[in-house]
Short mmCIF file of C-alpha atoms in Angstrom, two decimals:
data_model
loop_
_atom_site.label_atom_id
_atom_site.label_comp_id
_atom_site.label_asym_id
_atom_site.label_seq_id
_atom_site.Cartn_x
_atom_site.Cartn_y
_atom_site.Cartn_z
CA GLN A 1068 36.52 15.57 -17.97
CA SER A 1069 35.30 17.34 -21.05
CA ALA A 1070 35.15 15.19 -24.34
CA LEU A 1071 37.49 16.02 -26.92
CA THR A 1072 36.82 18.38 -29.78
CA GLN A 1073 35.74 16.91 -33.19
CA PRO A 1074 33.93 18.44 -36.18
CA ALA A 1075 30.51 17.19 -36.38
CA SER A 1076 30.50 16.32 -39.72
CA VAL A 1077 32.89 15.97 -42.91
CA SER A 1078 32.75 15.28 -46.34
CA GLY A 1079 34.38 14.07 -49.64
CA SER A 1080 33.89 12.72 -53.12
CA PRO A 1081 35.58 9.19 -53.74
CA GLY A 1082 39.41 9.05 -54.11
CA GLN A 1083 39.78 12.19 -52.18
CA SER A 1084 41.44 12.71 -49.04
CA ILE A 1085 39.74 14.18 -45.76
CA THR A 1086 41.24 14.76 -42.20
CA ILE A 1087 39.17 15.02 -39.00
CA SER A 1088 40.56 16.88 -36.19
CA CYS A 1089 40.46 15.88 -32.42
CA THR A 1090 41.25 18.67 -29.93
CA GLY A 1091 41.81 18.45 -26.34
CA THR A 1092 44.23 19.77 -23.74
CA SER A 1093 47.26 19.77 -22.12
CA SER A 1094 45.90 17.09 -19.48
CA ASP A 1095 45.03 14.48 -22.33
CA VAL A 1096 45.90 14.70 -26.07
CA GLY A 1097 48.63 16.93 -25.28
CA SER A 1098 50.41 14.94 -22.48
CA TYR A 1099 50.45 11.37 -24.11
CA ASN A 1100 50.66 9.63 -27.24
CA LEU A 1101 47.73 7.32 -26.46
CA VAL A 1102 45.14 8.56 -29.16
CA SER A 1103 42.64 5.77 -30.76
CA TRP A 1104 40.57 6.50 -33.67
CA TYR A 1105 37.50 4.23 -34.10
CA GLN A 1106 35.15 4.04 -36.75
CA GLN A 1107 31.42 3.12 -36.18
CA HIS A 1108 28.57 2.08 -39.17
CA PRO A 1109 24.98 2.43 -38.21
CA GLY A 1110 24.04 -0.51 -35.61
CA LYS A 1111 27.19 -1.67 -35.56
CA ALA A 1112 29.94 -1.66 -32.79
CA PRO A 1113 33.22 0.38 -32.78
CA LYS A 1114 36.12 -0.48 -34.77
CA LEU A 1115 39.49 0.17 -33.62
CA MET A 1116 41.52 2.17 -36.85
CA ILE A 1117 44.67 3.72 -35.06
CA TYR A 1118 46.21 3.58 -31.96
CA GLU A 1119 48.95 5.22 -30.42
CA VAL A 1120 48.76 8.32 -32.38
CA SER A 1121 49.70 6.62 -35.88
CA LYS A 1122 49.84 2.69 -35.67
CA ARG A 1123 47.44 0.70 -37.62
CA PRO A 1124 46.33 -2.59 -36.38
CA SER A 1125 46.70 -5.33 -38.58
CA GLY A 1126 43.99 -5.64 -41.47
CA VAL A 1127 43.14 -1.87 -41.27
CA SER A 1128 43.83 -0.31 -44.77
CA ASN A 1129 46.90 1.95 -45.06
CA ARG A 1130 44.61 4.36 -46.40
CA PHE A 1131 43.86 5.35 -42.72
CA SER A 1132 46.53 7.42 -40.81
CA GLY A 1133 47.24 9.52 -37.64
CA SER A 1134 49.05 12.28 -36.21
CA LYS A 1135 49.34 14.47 -33.59
CA SER A 1136 50.43 17.88 -32.80
CA GLY A 1137 50.06 19.36 -29.82
CA ASN A 1138 46.78 19.06 -28.09
CA THR A 1139 45.42 18.15 -31.76
CA ALA A 1140 45.09 14.75 -33.01
CA SER A 1141 43.90 13.85 -36.65
CA LEU A 1142 42.95 11.05 -38.73
CA THR A 1143 43.46 11.14 -42.62
CA ILE A 1144 41.70 9.07 -44.54
CA SER A 1145 42.83 9.00 -48.20
CA GLY A 1146 41.33 7.50 -51.33
CA LEU A 1147 37.75 7.95 -50.20
CA GLN A 1148 35.72 4.92 -50.73
CA ALA A 1149 32.05 4.64 -49.95
CA GLU A 1150 32.23 2.14 -47.63
CA ASP A 1151 34.60 4.46 -45.34
CA GLU A 1152 31.32 6.67 -45.15
CA ALA A 1153 30.73 6.20 -41.18
CA ASP A 1154 31.06 7.83 -38.06
CA TYR A 1155 34.77 8.63 -36.66
CA TYR A 1156 35.75 8.76 -32.78
CA CYS A 1157 38.64 10.00 -31.29
CA CYS A 1158 39.88 8.85 -27.61
CA SER A 1159 42.67 9.92 -25.69
CA TYR A 1160 44.08 8.62 -22.07
CA VAL A 1161 43.55 11.33 -19.54
CA GLY A 1162 45.36 9.57 -16.71
CA SER A 1163 44.90 6.74 -13.91
CA SER A 1164 41.56 8.39 -12.04
CA THR A 1165 40.01 8.69 -15.42
CA ALA A 1166 41.04 6.47 -17.88
CA VAL A 1167 39.95 7.62 -21.01
CA VAL A 1168 37.86 10.14 -22.94
CA PHE A 1169 36.32 10.22 -26.24
CA GLY A 1170 35.52 13.00 -29.03
CA GLY A 1171 32.06 13.78 -29.86
CA GLY A 1172 32.02 12.02 -33.08
CA THR A 1173 32.43 13.16 -36.58
CA LYS A 1174 30.01 11.86 -39.42
CA LEU A 1175 31.76 11.25 -42.59
CA THR A 1176 29.91 11.46 -45.33
CA VAL A 1177 31.10 10.24 -48.71
CA LEU A 1178 29.33 12.04 -51.50
CA GLU B 304 39.43 -14.58 -32.81
CA VAL B 305 38.46 -12.30 -30.08
CA GLN B 306 34.68 -12.33 -29.27
CA LEU B 307 32.76 -10.42 -26.65
CA VAL B 308 29.21 -10.33 -26.07
CA GLU B 309 26.80 -8.84 -23.84
CA SER B 310 23.95 -9.43 -22.05
CA GLY B 311 21.29 -8.28 -19.36
CA GLY B 312 19.96 -4.90 -20.75
CA GLY B 313 16.24 -4.45 -20.92
CA LEU B 314 13.73 -2.06 -20.00
CA VAL B 315 13.70 -0.90 -16.38
CA GLN B 316 12.09 1.89 -14.00
CA PRO B 317 13.66 5.09 -12.73
CA GLY B 318 15.86 4.18 -9.39
CA GLY B 319 15.79 0.32 -10.91
CA SER B 320 18.66 -1.81 -11.25
CA LEU B 321 20.24 -4.23 -13.69
CA ARG B 322 23.51 -6.56 -14.15
CA LEU B 323 25.02 -6.40 -17.07
CA SER B 324 27.35 -9.20 -18.41
CA CYS B 325 30.28 -9.74 -21.00
CA ALA B 326 31.27 -12.87 -22.00
CA ALA B 327 34.82 -12.85 -23.58
CA SER B 328 36.78 -15.74 -25.62
CA GLY B 329 39.00 -15.92 -28.04
CA PHE B 330 41.84 -14.38 -25.86
CA THR B 331 43.22 -15.19 -22.21
CA PHE B 332 40.75 -12.60 -20.23
CA SER B 333 42.69 -12.49 -17.28
CA ASN B 334 45.48 -10.88 -18.58
CA TYR B 335 43.54 -7.80 -19.92
CA TRP B 336 42.13 -4.78 -18.24
CA MET B 337 38.26 -4.18 -19.65
CA HIS B 338 36.45 -1.26 -20.09
CA TRP B 339 32.42 -0.36 -20.31
CA VAL B 340 31.78 2.50 -22.59
CA ARG B 341 28.11 3.55 -23.58
CA GLN B 342 26.13 5.40 -26.16
CA ALA B 343 22.77 7.03 -25.70
CA PRO B 344 20.67 6.80 -29.04
CA GLY B 345 22.13 9.06 -31.49
CA LYS B 346 24.57 10.31 -29.44
CA GLY B 347 28.39 9.51 -29.13
CA LEU B 348 30.67 7.23 -26.82
CA VAL B 349 31.19 7.91 -23.36
CA TRP B 350 33.79 5.79 -21.25
CA VAL B 351 31.81 4.54 -18.10
CA SER B 352 34.25 2.35 -16.06
CA ARG B 353 37.47 0.22 -15.92
CA ILE B 354 38.77 -2.57 -14.26
CA ASN B 355 42.31 -3.96 -13.89
CA SER B 356 43.07 -7.74 -14.95
CA ASP B 357 42.67 -9.48 -11.29
CA GLY B 358 39.71 -7.46 -10.41
CA SER B 359 41.54 -5.22 -7.64
CA GLY B 360 41.26 -2.14 -9.33
CA THR B 361 38.70 0.15 -10.80
CA THR B 362 37.77 3.33 -11.96
CA TYR B 363 34.54 5.27 -12.76
CA ALA B 364 33.23 8.39 -14.73
CA ASP B 365 31.93 10.99 -12.36
CA SER B 366 28.37 10.58 -13.65
CA VAL B 367 27.92 7.03 -12.67
CA LYS B 368 30.27 6.95 -9.37
CA GLY B 369 28.58 5.25 -6.70
CA ARG B 370 26.12 3.87 -8.58
CA PHE B 371 27.66 1.34 -10.98
CA THR B 372 29.92 -1.44 -10.10
CA ILE B 373 32.34 -3.23 -12.04
CA SER B 374 33.57 -6.50 -11.67
CA ARG B 375 35.22 -9.79 -13.18
CA ASP B 376 34.94 -13.22 -12.63
CA ASN B 377 38.09 -14.71 -14.48
CA ALA B 378 36.95 -18.28 -13.81
CA LYS B 379 34.24 -17.51 -16.21
CA ASN B 380 35.64 -15.31 -18.53
CA THR B 381 32.89 -12.78 -17.62
CA LEU B 382 33.02 -8.96 -17.04
CA TYR B 383 29.84 -7.31 -15.22
CA LEU B 384 28.65 -3.90 -14.71
CA GLN B 385 25.69 -3.66 -12.02
CA VAL B 386 23.58 -0.75 -12.47
CA SER B 387 21.67 0.79 -9.92
CA SER B 388 19.54 4.14 -8.79
CA LEU B 389 19.01 4.33 -12.55
CA ARG B 390 18.14 7.40 -14.43
CA ALA B 391 16.72 8.24 -17.87
CA GLU B 392 20.10 9.60 -18.98
CA ASP B 393 21.43 6.22 -17.90
CA THR B 394 19.31 5.12 -21.01
CA ALA B 395 21.93 4.09 -23.75
CA ILE B 396 24.18 1.06 -25.79
CA TYR B 397 26.33 -0.47 -23.21
CA TYR B 398 29.69 -1.82 -24.57
CA CYS B 399 32.30 -4.00 -22.80
CA ALA B 400 35.79 -3.50 -24.27
CA ARG B 401 39.34 -5.09 -24.23
CA MET B 402 42.03 -2.65 -23.34
CA GLY B 403 44.48 -2.78 -26.13
CA VAL B 404 48.01 -3.22 -26.52
CA ASP B 405 48.50 0.75 -25.64
CA GLY B 406 47.53 -0.18 -22.23
CA ALA B 407 44.67 2.45 -21.87
CA THR B 408 42.34 2.44 -24.94
CA PRO B 409 39.89 -0.02 -26.14
CA ASP B 410 40.89 -2.31 -28.89
CA TYR B 411 37.92 -4.90 -29.43
CA TRP B 412 34.37 -4.17 -28.65
CA GLY B 413 31.43 -6.52 -27.97
CA GLN B 414 27.80 -5.38 -29.83
CA GLY B 415 26.60 -4.29 -26.80
CA THR B 416 23.23 -4.62 -24.76
CA LEU B 417 20.75 -1.71 -24.58
CA VAL B 418 19.47 -0.48 -21.51
CA THR B 419 16.30 1.66 -21.56
CA VAL B 420 15.25 3.54 -18.21
CA SER B 421 11.49 4.76 -18.58
CA SER B 422 8.41 4.56 -16.17
#
């Protein structure tokens, strides 16, 4: 199972919006509404930001939103803040035999 | 508060073995499937293995199949990963993670334990 494809890096200025894409195939992202997004600051554990494509866990800012079209899922962060600077990973269910697959990660820089 | 605390990592020679542990608290451990995910230094997250709530069903990534064994002790609220026949490419931080409400992807993660394979 190949990793999902994410851009290596994105950047934006405070207050702006950015979108991170996550491209899979018809066997993973395209087949299931089971895509999650994680934020990881250096030296820290990943934190769940979005699950089931567009749902936010309790306590996650509504500046974070998710969507999906075909084989590509997207994470949008609006009103960028300095503390949003981190690595972001998507994750998709791929079926019972392989469980899940992650994207390669995207480094977000807040300029 | 959900807490997952990994332990058991360390420096091991190629071909060696370790048993990683993950102590869970703050939730009913026996009700949840669990994952192991690893991250090589400076690299991305890679799923390793998954176990169902009673330990009767396990799944592995192809890269570790036959070398790693996931298990759990629900009486001790502890998840395990026996890692054997270790290779340099197994060097990584190993995270345990709880399966989320979506029944597929992780929600809560531990802080990880570092396994370094080197002679």
